[in-house]
Amino acid sequence: MLLKGALTSISLAIAAVTSVIAVPIRQNLARRQNEGGNSTDLTNGLTDLVSWDTYTVKVQGERLFLFSGEFHYYRLPSPGLWLDILQKFKALDYNGVSFYFFWGYHSPKKGVYDFEGIRDVQKAFDAAAEVGLHVITRAGPYINSELDCGGFPSWLMDMHSPARKYNPENNANTEEWLTAIDKYMAANQITEGGPVIMNQLDNEFSFNTDPHYMEHLKQKFLDDGMVVPTIFNDVGTNGNFARGEGAPDIYGWDRYPAGFDCSNPLAWPNNRSTDWRDYHERTNDEQPMAVYEFQGGAFDPWGGPGYPECYKMVNEQYAKVYYKNNYAQGIRIQNLYMTYGGTSWGGIPKPTVYTSYDYGAAITEPGLMTTKAYENKLQATFLHTVKPFLTTERFEPESDNSDIILIDGLADVNTPTKFYVAQHWLSKSEDLDEFHIKIETTDGNFEIPRSSKLVLNGRDAKILTTDFDFNSQHLVYSTSEIFTHQDMGSHDVIVVYAYEEEDGEFAIKVNGDDTQVEADDSVTSETADGILQLTYKHPSGTTPVYISGGTEKDLLVLIAGYRSALRWWATPINKDTRVLIHGPYLVRTASVSESSIAFTGDIDETTAIQVVLPDDITSMTWNGEQVQLEQGEHGIWTGTLEFTEPDIQYTDLQEATWKYSPGSPEADPEFDDSEWVTADHLSTNSTTPHDTWPILYADDYGFHTGVLWFRGTFNGSSEITGFNLTAHSGDASAWVAWLNGEYLGGFDIENNANHAFTDLNGTLIDAEGENVISLLLWTTGHEDDFNADDDYKQARGFTQAELLGVSNQTIWSIDWKVQGNLGGEDLADPVRGPYNEGGLYGERNGWHLPGFPDNEWEDASIPESNSRTGVSWYRTSFEVNIPDGYDAPLSLRYIDDSKTRYRTILYVNGWNMGRYANDLGPQTQYYLPKGIVNTQGENTLAIAVIAIDEAAQLGQVILEPYDVLQSAIPPVELVESPGYDARQQ
Ligand SMILES: *[C@@H]1O[C@H](CO)[C@@H](O)[C@H](O)[C@H]1NC(C)=O
Ligand SMILES: *[C@@H]1O[C@H](CO)[C@@H](O)[C@H](O)[C@H]1NC(C)=O
């Protein structure tokens, strides 16, 4: 995932870079038409189970469109749900998933690696294998992903040598990580019967590149037994590592055409890329064209417009226009980033982004379907079932509105089938434009449509198919798009669609004159010259047309309006057969036993279904329950899936008994900090320049996450008038200062990184005695390393801390101590891991954990009616009961006005499930995944409130499900994690 600010420099770089690429032989059509040539170099140590040519990758010899989606196991800390999400990928007809592996998530300290519990990557591989998804592994070492340090472990910040470069220190650290992760990746390759088919080298390495580093990675992967082809994800078509030293086996790039500003969601760019085919021919024509990240949503910053706006920007219309443009350009490996975004829980995100990483993706943070998910299914199923699309060459079609409508012609090199991808030249056009296309087919040449209208109505794009043999039929042309087709035994079926009310024509070859067409009045049919043409308007539902007599087998044409098409599922029951079912919210799986078919899936209401099945299947179950099917006309069965309202219960938090404790004793001058780490460094490996000594960068002292404390002691004198501080931390960070226990102020870093506290002499400063400055720094993670310039090493702490008024100041005028999470890199809680807790007094003392004895605390009620200064902690417990057979993903929502500046950390059963900024937003609702939250029992809730203003009152908090589904969600076990008792030992 790429960084916002970098985009302009990228587009500038394109022109420069493409011109210096060594231009290989312009492709030779004859060679390309001789498809099937296996270009895998078998002398290079790679497996031949994954091969490729200019068109596609082939897995065990089978050519396929790799339709992949990005999924991050570390953004869903409940391994039981990984299967749930990957089943949804498969249900949407994805055949691939891309996993980033997050070095820092597994390594709190140099030499320490953890792959247990929520870090058990084997469970992610198992889930992918179980549902049948190919896996792309992306282990970095650098991944970006809007993560703390871009995925690097925090301890790497103390490395002197540059990261992402070939040098002994970085090589050693890189090898340490790869040795640990490669064990899992190698064991799960296709050669071992596992799902892994490709492996990425680093990520988006486009600036300060180092081919030696890339070669070193390649060699390391090989040494560790990685024999699947390597890939690389360039930042756009910049030619980095496309050829030569450091190049992977299958080069590709990423693209985020809508950008990341969701505040103006309908303002799409004017143009999309139309020069990829030429670029591909010049750079890596012997490889398939790949986008290893294509925009599937967008991230949103602190204070941003929120994910519903990002969804609006990258919605189903975007998916139609931009993804179909990819296919028109020749892309046959496409990974949609993100397909499920999830949650940047605890301290895993980098400062730009907040806790939710919903991303406006096809599958929402709580795992719900969107229209875009269904649109992706329409495309993926087409790409998997209309095979000639996989081996096409471009040609220039003729059309009558070519100034307005761009039509890419794609001709299959093996059959006469041709495709026409139609889109507005101006991607964001909202216009309704008509057009005709001249087609040349084996059945004659026509201008289509022949008797109706073909339109693009606003932000739409269409793939039209001509001259296509499917099952026992021959399609002459269709101005409706194809979803899929299937041989059902006695008859074939094809599903076609377009927006409601748009005209459609569907023409097939027939023999003789005795063809029967059964359809309602909305469809007219006419046969001439052996071609049967159906003419119709797309309905609001799905209209069946049954054709018999003129073709080898009868043909059922299902003509769907767009909304109706979205709810058709073509679920495989074996390698060659799909069954069709219309209606359900989600169809996860289908399996056949004798004459019965068993579906699993989810519904959100009582749902009427239509089912089209092979002849020999005559009964059906849904989630194990028999469904009464009625056989209607033309082999369409109908039935009803009954939604039964569940008895879902959860505690009303307004009625709950809350406990309160103040939580910032560090502000008190009498506080005992003798156990704290003395800040006494005079130098740093950080990239942040400092003005005063000692170095006050917490990472240099082994504290990397969450809230940090600094306490400075100085002897008073009549000269000292105050002090001057400059904090350094990421976006949305804040700091609060106390002197001798008195609140001096709270500052957001963006506007007040620096503050001079003056005129304190004779008031707060004790001129005769010892004075204590206490500083709380609310951090939001570390920067990434997108530009490969070690920016991830930016400090978290203070660059300047000096006394004012002292004429003869030594550089070291204040003695400092620093504090962070309990144990620093030697984690007190390795189960929840390095990003769960920071340096709050309550965190260090286990106040967030289940079982902490809060009985001595004051009673409280929420919303809070007292003004509370400093840090405040609130604890309560809540019950949830979501019955088996239902999925009701749960959230906690804050309701308050944004006038007071305060931040909170939300702990559920000891897990840090979110950072909230009352003054910034936009996030108010926090997802509590099943497995972290006990959905059939009791839970512990702790909220730490950090007032940036002198005092704050926590507003209302409520529990709330996002939706209620009657669901085949797989069983999810509670994640095992220690309580307070374990910390005491
Ligand atoms: C800087 O890096 C070197 C080499 O990694 C290390 O030995 C040294 O301790 C680091 N210095 C600090 C202040 O962290
Ligand atoms: C405090 O330090 C900043 C530089 O970081 C400087 O611009 C400012 O003038 C200083 N304020 C005082 C009162 O010395």
CSV table of C-alpha atoms in Angstrom, one decimal, residues 272-625:
chain,number,residue,atom,x,y,z
A,272,ARG,CA,-7.3,5.8,-16.3
A,273,SER,CA,-4.2,4.0,-17.6
A,274,THR,CA,-4.4,3.0,-21.2
A,275,ASP,CA,-0.7,2.5,-22.0
A,276,TRP,CA,-0.1,-0.6,-20.0
A,277,ARG,CA,-0.1,-3.0,-22.9
A,278,ASP,CA,2.6,-1.1,-24.7
A,279,TYR,CA,4.6,-0.9,-21.4
A,280,HIS,CA,4.2,-4.6,-20.8
A,281,GLU,CA,5.3,-5.4,-24.4
A,282,ARG,CA,8.4,-3.3,-23.8
A,283,THR,CA,9.3,-4.5,-20.3
A,284,ASN,CA,8.2,-8.1,-19.6
A,285,ASP,CA,6.2,-9.4,-22.5
A,286,GLU,CA,7.2,-13.0,-21.7
A,287,GLN,CA,5.4,-12.7,-18.4
A,288,PRO,CA,1.6,-12.2,-17.7
A,289,MET,CA,0.5,-8.7,-17.0
A,290,ALA,CA,0.1,-8.3,-13.2
A,291,VAL,CA,-1.2,-5.7,-10.8
A,292,TYR,CA,-0.1,-7.0,-7.4
A,293,GLU,CA,-2.1,-4.3,-5.7
A,294,PHE,CA,-5.0,-2.6,-7.4
A,295,GLN,CA,-7.2,-0.2,-5.6
A,296,GLY,CA,-10.0,-2.0,-3.7
A,297,GLY,CA,-10.7,0.9,-1.4
A,298,ALA,CA,-8.7,3.6,0.4
A,299,PHE,CA,-7.3,4.2,3.8
A,300,ASP,CA,-8.5,7.2,5.8
A,301,PRO,CA,-6.4,9.5,8.1
A,302,TRP,CA,-7.2,10.7,11.6
A,303,GLY,CA,-9.7,13.5,11.2
A,304,GLY,CA,-10.7,12.2,7.8
A,305,PRO,CA,-14.1,11.8,6.3
A,306,GLY,CA,-14.6,8.2,7.4
A,307,TYR,CA,-14.8,4.8,5.6
A,308,PRO,CA,-18.3,5.2,4.2
A,309,GLU,CA,-16.9,8.0,2.1
A,310,CYS,CA,-14.0,5.8,0.9
A,311,TYR,CA,-16.5,3.1,-0.1
A,312,LYS,CA,-18.5,5.7,-2.0
A,313,MET,CA,-15.3,6.7,-3.9
A,314,VAL,CA,-14.2,3.1,-4.6
A,315,ASN,CA,-17.7,1.6,-5.0
A,316,GLU,CA,-19.2,-1.0,-7.4
A,317,GLN,CA,-19.2,1.6,-10.3
A,318,TYR,CA,-15.5,2.1,-9.7
A,319,ALA,CA,-15.0,-1.7,-9.8
A,320,LYS,CA,-16.9,-1.8,-13.1
A,321,VAL,CA,-14.9,1.0,-14.7
A,322,TYR,CA,-11.4,0.5,-13.4
A,323,TYR,CA,-11.2,-3.3,-13.1
A,324,LYS,CA,-12.7,-3.8,-16.6
A,325,ASN,CA,-10.1,-1.3,-17.8
A,326,ASN,CA,-7.5,-3.5,-16.3
A,327,TYR,CA,-8.8,-6.5,-18.2
A,328,ALA,CA,-9.0,-4.5,-21.4
A,329,GLN,CA,-5.3,-3.5,-20.9
A,330,GLY,CA,-4.4,-7.2,-20.6
A,331,ILE,CA,-4.1,-7.7,-16.8
A,332,ARG,CA,-4.6,-11.4,-16.0
A,333,ILE,CA,-3.2,-11.3,-12.4
A,334,GLN,CA,-5.1,-8.9,-10.2
A,335,ASN,CA,-4.8,-8.5,-6.5
A,336,LEU,CA,-7.4,-6.2,-5.0
A,337,TYR,CA,-6.0,-4.2,-2.0
A,338,MET,CA,-7.9,-4.5,0.3
A,339,THR,CA,-10.6,-7.1,-0.2
A,340,TYR,CA,-11.0,-7.4,3.6
A,341,GLY,CA,-9.2,-4.6,5.5
A,342,GLY,CA,-9.9,-5.4,9.1
A,343,THR,CA,-8.7,-3.6,12.2
A,344,SER,CA,-5.4,-1.9,13.0
A,345,TRP,CA,-5.8,-2.9,16.6
A,346,GLY,CA,-3.5,-1.8,19.4
A,347,GLY,CA,-0.4,-0.1,18.2
A,348,ILE,CA,-0.1,-1.7,14.8
A,349,PRO,CA,-0.9,1.2,12.5
A,350,LYS,CA,1.4,3.9,11.4
A,351,PRO,CA,0.4,7.4,12.5
A,352,THR,CA,-1.5,8.3,9.3
A,353,VAL,CA,-4.3,5.9,10.0
A,354,TYR,CA,-6.6,5.1,12.9
A,355,THR,CA,-7.8,1.8,14.3
A,356,SER,CA,-10.3,0.8,11.7
A,357,TYR,CA,-8.8,-0.4,8.5
A,358,ASP,CA,-12.1,-1.1,6.9
A,359,TYR,CA,-10.7,0.6,3.8
A,360,GLY,CA,-14.1,0.8,2.1
A,361,ALA,CA,-13.3,-2.7,0.9
A,362,ALA,CA,-15.6,-5.2,-0.7
A,363,ILE,CA,-15.9,-7.1,2.7
A,364,THR,CA,-16.4,-4.6,5.5
A,365,GLU,CA,-14.4,-4.6,8.8
A,366,PRO,CA,-17.0,-6.7,10.6
A,367,GLY,CA,-17.1,-9.2,7.7
A,368,LEU,CA,-20.3,-8.0,5.9
A,369,MET,CA,-21.0,-8.1,2.2
A,370,THR,CA,-21.3,-4.9,0.1
A,371,THR,CA,-22.6,-4.3,-3.4
A,372,LYS,CA,-19.0,-4.1,-4.6
A,373,ALA,CA,-18.4,-7.6,-3.2
A,374,TYR,CA,-21.2,-8.8,-5.4
A,375,GLU,CA,-19.9,-6.8,-8.4
A,376,ASN,CA,-16.5,-8.4,-7.9
A,377,LYS,CA,-18.2,-11.8,-8.0
A,378,LEU,CA,-19.9,-10.9,-11.3
A,379,GLN,CA,-16.5,-10.2,-12.8
A,380,ALA,CA,-14.6,-13.0,-11.2
A,381,THR,CA,-17.1,-15.7,-12.3
A,382,PHE,CA,-17.1,-14.3,-15.9
A,383,LEU,CA,-13.3,-14.5,-15.9
A,384,HIS,CA,-13.2,-18.0,-14.6
A,385,THR,CA,-16.0,-19.4,-16.9
A,386,VAL,CA,-15.5,-17.6,-20.2
A,387,LYS,CA,-12.1,-19.1,-20.9
A,388,PRO,CA,-11.2,-17.5,-24.2
A,389,PHE,CA,-10.8,-14.3,-22.4
A,390,LEU,CA,-7.6,-15.6,-20.9
A,391,THR,CA,-5.6,-15.7,-24.2
A,392,THR,CA,-6.4,-12.6,-26.1
A,393,GLU,CA,-4.6,-10.1,-28.3
A,394,ARG,CA,-5.7,-6.6,-28.8
A,395,PHE,CA,-7.4,-5.3,-32.0
A,396,GLU,CA,-9.0,-2.0,-33.0
A,397,PRO,CA,-12.7,-2.4,-33.3
A,398,GLU,CA,-14.9,0.0,-35.3
A,399,SER,CA,-17.7,1.9,-33.5
A,400,ASP,CA,-19.8,4.9,-34.2
A,401,ASN,CA,-19.2,7.0,-31.1
A,402,SER,CA,-15.4,6.5,-30.6
A,403,ASP,CA,-14.8,10.1,-29.4
A,404,ILE,CA,-16.9,9.4,-26.3
A,405,ILE,CA,-16.8,5.6,-25.9
A,406,LEU,CA,-13.5,3.8,-25.8
A,407,ILE,CA,-13.7,0.2,-27.0
A,408,ASP,CA,-10.9,-2.2,-26.6
A,409,GLY,CA,-11.1,-5.3,-28.8
A,410,LEU,CA,-9.6,-8.5,-27.5
A,411,ALA,CA,-9.4,-11.5,-29.8
A,412,ASP,CA,-8.8,-15.0,-28.5
A,413,VAL,CA,-5.7,-16.5,-30.2
A,414,ASN,CA,-7.2,-20.0,-30.1
A,415,THR,CA,-10.8,-19.6,-31.1
A,416,PRO,CA,-12.8,-17.0,-33.1
A,417,THR,CA,-14.2,-15.5,-29.8
A,418,LYS,CA,-13.8,-11.8,-29.5
A,419,PHE,CA,-14.5,-9.4,-26.6
A,420,TYR,CA,-15.3,-5.7,-26.7
A,421,VAL,CA,-14.6,-3.8,-23.5
A,422,ALA,CA,-16.6,-0.5,-23.7
A,423,GLN,CA,-16.0,2.4,-21.3
A,424,HIS,CA,-16.3,6.1,-21.3
A,425,TRP,CA,-13.1,7.8,-22.4
A,426,LEU,CA,-13.8,10.1,-19.5
A,427,SER,CA,-13.9,7.6,-16.7
A,428,LYS,CA,-16.0,9.8,-14.4
A,429,SER,CA,-18.5,10.7,-17.1
A,430,GLU,CA,-22.1,10.6,-15.8
A,431,ASP,CA,-23.6,10.8,-19.3
A,432,LEU,CA,-25.8,8.3,-21.0
A,433,ASP,CA,-24.2,7.6,-24.3
A,434,GLU,CA,-25.3,5.3,-27.1
A,435,PHE,CA,-23.0,3.4,-29.4
A,436,HIS,CA,-22.8,0.6,-31.9
A,437,ILE,CA,-19.9,-1.8,-32.6
A,438,LYS,CA,-19.1,-3.4,-35.9
A,439,ILE,CA,-18.3,-7.1,-35.2
A,440,GLU,CA,-16.9,-9.7,-37.5
A,441,THR,CA,-17.9,-13.2,-36.6
A,442,THR,CA,-17.8,-16.6,-38.2
A,443,ASP,CA,-21.6,-16.1,-38.6
A,444,GLY,CA,-21.2,-12.9,-40.5
A,445,ASN,CA,-20.5,-9.3,-39.9
A,446,PHE,CA,-22.9,-7.0,-38.1
A,447,GLU,CA,-23.3,-3.7,-36.4
A,448,ILE,CA,-24.6,-4.4,-33.0
A,449,PRO,CA,-27.1,-4.0,-31.6
A,450,ARG,CA,-29.1,-4.7,-34.7
A,451,SER,CA,-32.5,-3.5,-33.5
A,452,SER,CA,-32.1,-1.8,-30.2
A,453,LYS,CA,-29.8,0.5,-28.3
A,454,LEU,CA,-26.5,-0.2,-26.6
A,455,VAL,CA,-25.7,2.3,-23.9
A,456,LEU,CA,-23.2,3.3,-21.2
A,457,ASN,CA,-25.3,5.0,-18.6
A,458,GLY,CA,-22.9,7.0,-16.4
A,459,ARG,CA,-20.1,5.2,-14.6
A,460,ASP,CA,-20.3,1.9,-16.2
A,461,ALA,CA,-18.2,-0.4,-18.4
A,462,LYS,CA,-19.2,-3.5,-20.2
A,463,ILE,CA,-17.5,-6.6,-21.6
A,464,LEU,CA,-19.4,-7.9,-24.6
A,465,THR,CA,-18.7,-11.3,-26.0
A,466,THR,CA,-19.1,-12.5,-29.6
A,467,ASP,CA,-18.6,-15.8,-31.5
A,468,PHE,CA,-18.3,-17.9,-28.3
A,469,ASP,CA,-18.8,-21.6,-28.0
A,470,PHE,CA,-20.2,-22.5,-24.6
A,471,ASN,CA,-21.3,-25.9,-23.5
A,472,SER,CA,-23.3,-27.2,-26.5
A,473,GLN,CA,-24.2,-23.7,-27.7
A,474,HIS,CA,-22.8,-21.1,-30.1
A,475,LEU,CA,-23.3,-17.5,-29.1
A,476,VAL,CA,-23.2,-15.1,-32.0
A,477,TYR,CA,-23.2,-12.0,-29.8
A,478,SER,CA,-24.7,-10.6,-26.6
A,479,THR,CA,-25.1,-7.0,-25.7
A,480,SER,CA,-25.8,-8.1,-22.2
A,481,GLU,CA,-22.7,-9.0,-20.2
A,482,ILE,CA,-22.2,-12.7,-19.3
A,483,PHE,CA,-22.1,-13.8,-15.7
A,484,THR,CA,-21.6,-17.5,-16.3
A,485,HIS,CA,-22.9,-20.5,-18.2
A,486,GLN,CA,-23.2,-24.1,-17.3
A,487,ASP,CA,-24.2,-27.5,-18.7
A,488,MET,CA,-26.9,-28.9,-16.4
A,489,GLY,CA,-27.3,-32.3,-18.2
A,490,SER,CA,-30.5,-32.0,-20.3
A,491,HIS,CA,-30.0,-28.4,-21.0
A,492,ASP,CA,-27.5,-25.6,-20.8
A,493,VAL,CA,-27.9,-22.3,-19.0
A,494,ILE,CA,-26.4,-18.9,-19.3
A,495,VAL,CA,-26.9,-15.8,-17.1
A,496,VAL,CA,-26.6,-12.4,-18.7
A,497,TYR,CA,-27.2,-8.9,-17.2
A,498,ALA,CA,-27.2,-5.2,-17.6
A,499,TYR,CA,-28.7,-2.3,-15.7
A,500,GLU,CA,-32.5,-2.4,-15.4
A,501,GLU,CA,-34.4,-0.9,-18.3
A,502,GLU,CA,-31.5,-1.0,-20.7
A,503,ASP,CA,-32.0,-2.7,-24.0
A,504,GLY,CA,-30.4,-6.1,-24.7
A,505,GLU,CA,-29.9,-8.4,-27.6
A,506,PHE,CA,-28.8,-12.0,-27.3
A,507,ALA,CA,-28.1,-14.0,-30.5
A,508,ILE,CA,-27.3,-17.7,-30.8
A,509,LYS,CA,-26.9,-20.1,-33.7
A,510,VAL,CA,-29.9,-22.4,-34.3
A,511,ASN,CA,-30.7,-25.1,-36.8
A,512,GLY,CA,-33.8,-25.3,-38.8
A,513,ASP,CA,-37.0,-23.4,-38.3
A,514,ASP,CA,-38.6,-25.3,-35.4
A,515,THR,CA,-36.9,-23.5,-32.6
A,516,GLN,CA,-39.3,-22.9,-29.7
A,517,VAL,CA,-38.8,-19.9,-27.5
A,518,GLU,CA,-40.7,-19.7,-24.2
A,519,ALA,CA,-40.6,-16.3,-22.5
A,520,ASP,CA,-42.9,-13.7,-21.2
A,521,ASP,CA,-44.1,-10.7,-23.3
A,522,SER,CA,-41.1,-8.6,-22.4
A,523,VAL,CA,-38.9,-10.7,-24.7
A,524,THR,CA,-39.2,-10.9,-28.4
A,525,SER,CA,-37.5,-13.4,-30.6
A,526,GLU,CA,-36.7,-13.6,-34.3
A,527,THR,CA,-34.8,-16.1,-36.3
A,528,ALA,CA,-33.1,-15.3,-39.6
A,529,ASP,CA,-30.2,-16.9,-41.4
A,530,GLY,CA,-29.8,-19.5,-38.6
A,531,ILE,CA,-29.5,-16.9,-35.9
A,532,LEU,CA,-32.0,-16.6,-33.2
A,533,GLN,CA,-32.1,-13.1,-31.7
A,534,LEU,CA,-33.7,-12.3,-28.4
A,535,THR,CA,-34.6,-8.6,-27.9
A,536,TYR,CA,-35.6,-7.3,-24.5
A,537,LYS,CA,-35.3,-4.7,-21.8
A,538,HIS,CA,-33.4,-5.8,-18.7
A,539,PRO,CA,-36.0,-6.5,-16.0
A,540,SER,CA,-35.9,-5.5,-12.4
A,541,GLY,CA,-35.6,-9.2,-11.5
A,542,THR,CA,-34.5,-12.1,-13.6
A,543,THR,CA,-36.5,-13.2,-16.7
A,544,PRO,CA,-36.1,-16.8,-17.9
A,545,VAL,CA,-36.1,-17.6,-21.6
A,546,TYR,CA,-36.2,-21.3,-22.6
A,547,ILE,CA,-35.0,-22.2,-26.1
A,548,SER,CA,-35.6,-25.7,-27.4
A,549,GLY,CA,-35.7,-27.5,-30.7
A,550,GLY,CA,-33.0,-25.6,-32.6
A,551,THR,CA,-30.0,-26.4,-30.6
A,552,GLU,CA,-28.3,-29.6,-29.7
A,553,LYS,CA,-29.4,-29.1,-26.1
A,554,ASP,CA,-32.1,-26.8,-24.8
A,555,LEU,CA,-30.8,-23.5,-23.5
A,556,LEU,CA,-32.1,-21.6,-20.5
A,557,VAL,CA,-31.2,-17.9,-20.8
A,558,LEU,CA,-31.6,-16.0,-17.5
A,559,ILE,CA,-31.8,-12.3,-18.3
A,560,ALA,CA,-31.1,-10.3,-15.1
A,561,GLY,CA,-31.3,-6.7,-14.2
A,562,TYR,CA,-28.2,-5.6,-12.4
A,563,ARG,CA,-29.6,-5.7,-8.8
A,564,SER,CA,-30.9,-9.1,-9.4
A,565,ALA,CA,-27.6,-10.3,-11.1
A,566,LEU,CA,-25.8,-9.3,-7.9
A,567,ARG,CA,-27.6,-12.0,-6.0
A,568,TRP,CA,-26.9,-14.8,-8.4
A,569,TRP,CA,-24.3,-17.2,-7.2
A,570,ALA,CA,-22.6,-19.8,-9.4
A,571,THR,CA,-21.2,-22.1,-6.7
A,572,PRO,CA,-18.9,-24.9,-7.8
A,573,ILE,CA,-19.8,-28.5,-6.7
A,574,ASN,CA,-16.8,-29.9,-8.5
A,575,LYS,CA,-14.1,-28.8,-10.9
A,576,ASP,CA,-16.4,-28.6,-13.9
A,577,THR,CA,-19.8,-28.0,-12.5
A,578,ARG,CA,-21.4,-25.0,-10.9
A,579,VAL,CA,-24.9,-24.7,-9.5
A,580,LEU,CA,-26.9,-21.5,-9.7
A,581,ILE,CA,-28.7,-20.1,-6.8
A,582,HIS,CA,-30.4,-16.7,-6.6
A,583,GLY,CA,-31.4,-14.7,-3.5
A,584,PRO,CA,-29.1,-15.4,-0.5
A,585,TYR,CA,-27.0,-12.7,1.1
A,586,LEU,CA,-24.0,-15.2,1.0
A,587,VAL,CA,-23.6,-18.7,-0.4
A,588,ARG,CA,-20.4,-20.1,1.1
A,589,THR,CA,-20.3,-23.7,-0.1
A,590,ALA,CA,-22.3,-26.3,-2.0
A,591,SER,CA,-21.8,-30.1,-2.0
A,592,VAL,CA,-23.7,-32.9,-3.6
A,593,SER,CA,-24.5,-36.3,-2.1
A,594,GLU,CA,-26.5,-38.6,-4.3
A,595,SER,CA,-29.5,-36.5,-5.4
A,596,SER,CA,-29.3,-33.9,-2.8
A,597,ILE,CA,-27.4,-30.6,-2.7
A,598,ALA,CA,-26.3,-29.1,0.6
A,599,PHE,CA,-25.7,-25.3,0.6
A,600,THR,CA,-24.1,-23.3,3.4
A,601,GLY,CA,-24.5,-19.6,3.7
A,602,ASP,CA,-26.0,-16.6,5.4
A,603,ILE,CA,-29.2,-14.7,5.1
A,604,ASP,CA,-30.3,-11.4,6.5
A,605,GLU,CA,-34.0,-11.8,6.0
A,606,THR,CA,-36.5,-14.4,4.8
A,607,THR,CA,-35.3,-15.0,1.3
A,608,ALA,CA,-37.0,-16.3,-1.8
A,609,ILE,CA,-34.6,-18.4,-3.8
A,610,GLN,CA,-34.4,-19.7,-7.3
A,611,VAL,CA,-32.1,-22.6,-8.0
A,612,VAL,CA,-30.9,-24.1,-11.2
A,613,LEU,CA,-29.4,-27.6,-10.7
A,614,PRO,CA,-28.1,-30.5,-12.8
A,615,ASP,CA,-30.9,-32.9,-13.7
A,616,ASP,CA,-30.0,-35.5,-11.2
A,617,ILE,CA,-30.3,-33.2,-8.1
A,618,THR,CA,-33.8,-33.1,-6.8
A,619,SER,CA,-33.6,-31.9,-3.2
A,620,MET,CA,-31.7,-29.3,-1.2
A,621,THR,CA,-30.6,-28.4,2.3
A,622,TRP,CA,-29.5,-25.0,3.6
A,623,ASN,CA,-27.2,-25.0,6.6
A,624,GLY,CA,-28.3,-28.6,7.3
A,625,GLU,CA,-32.1,-27.9,7.1
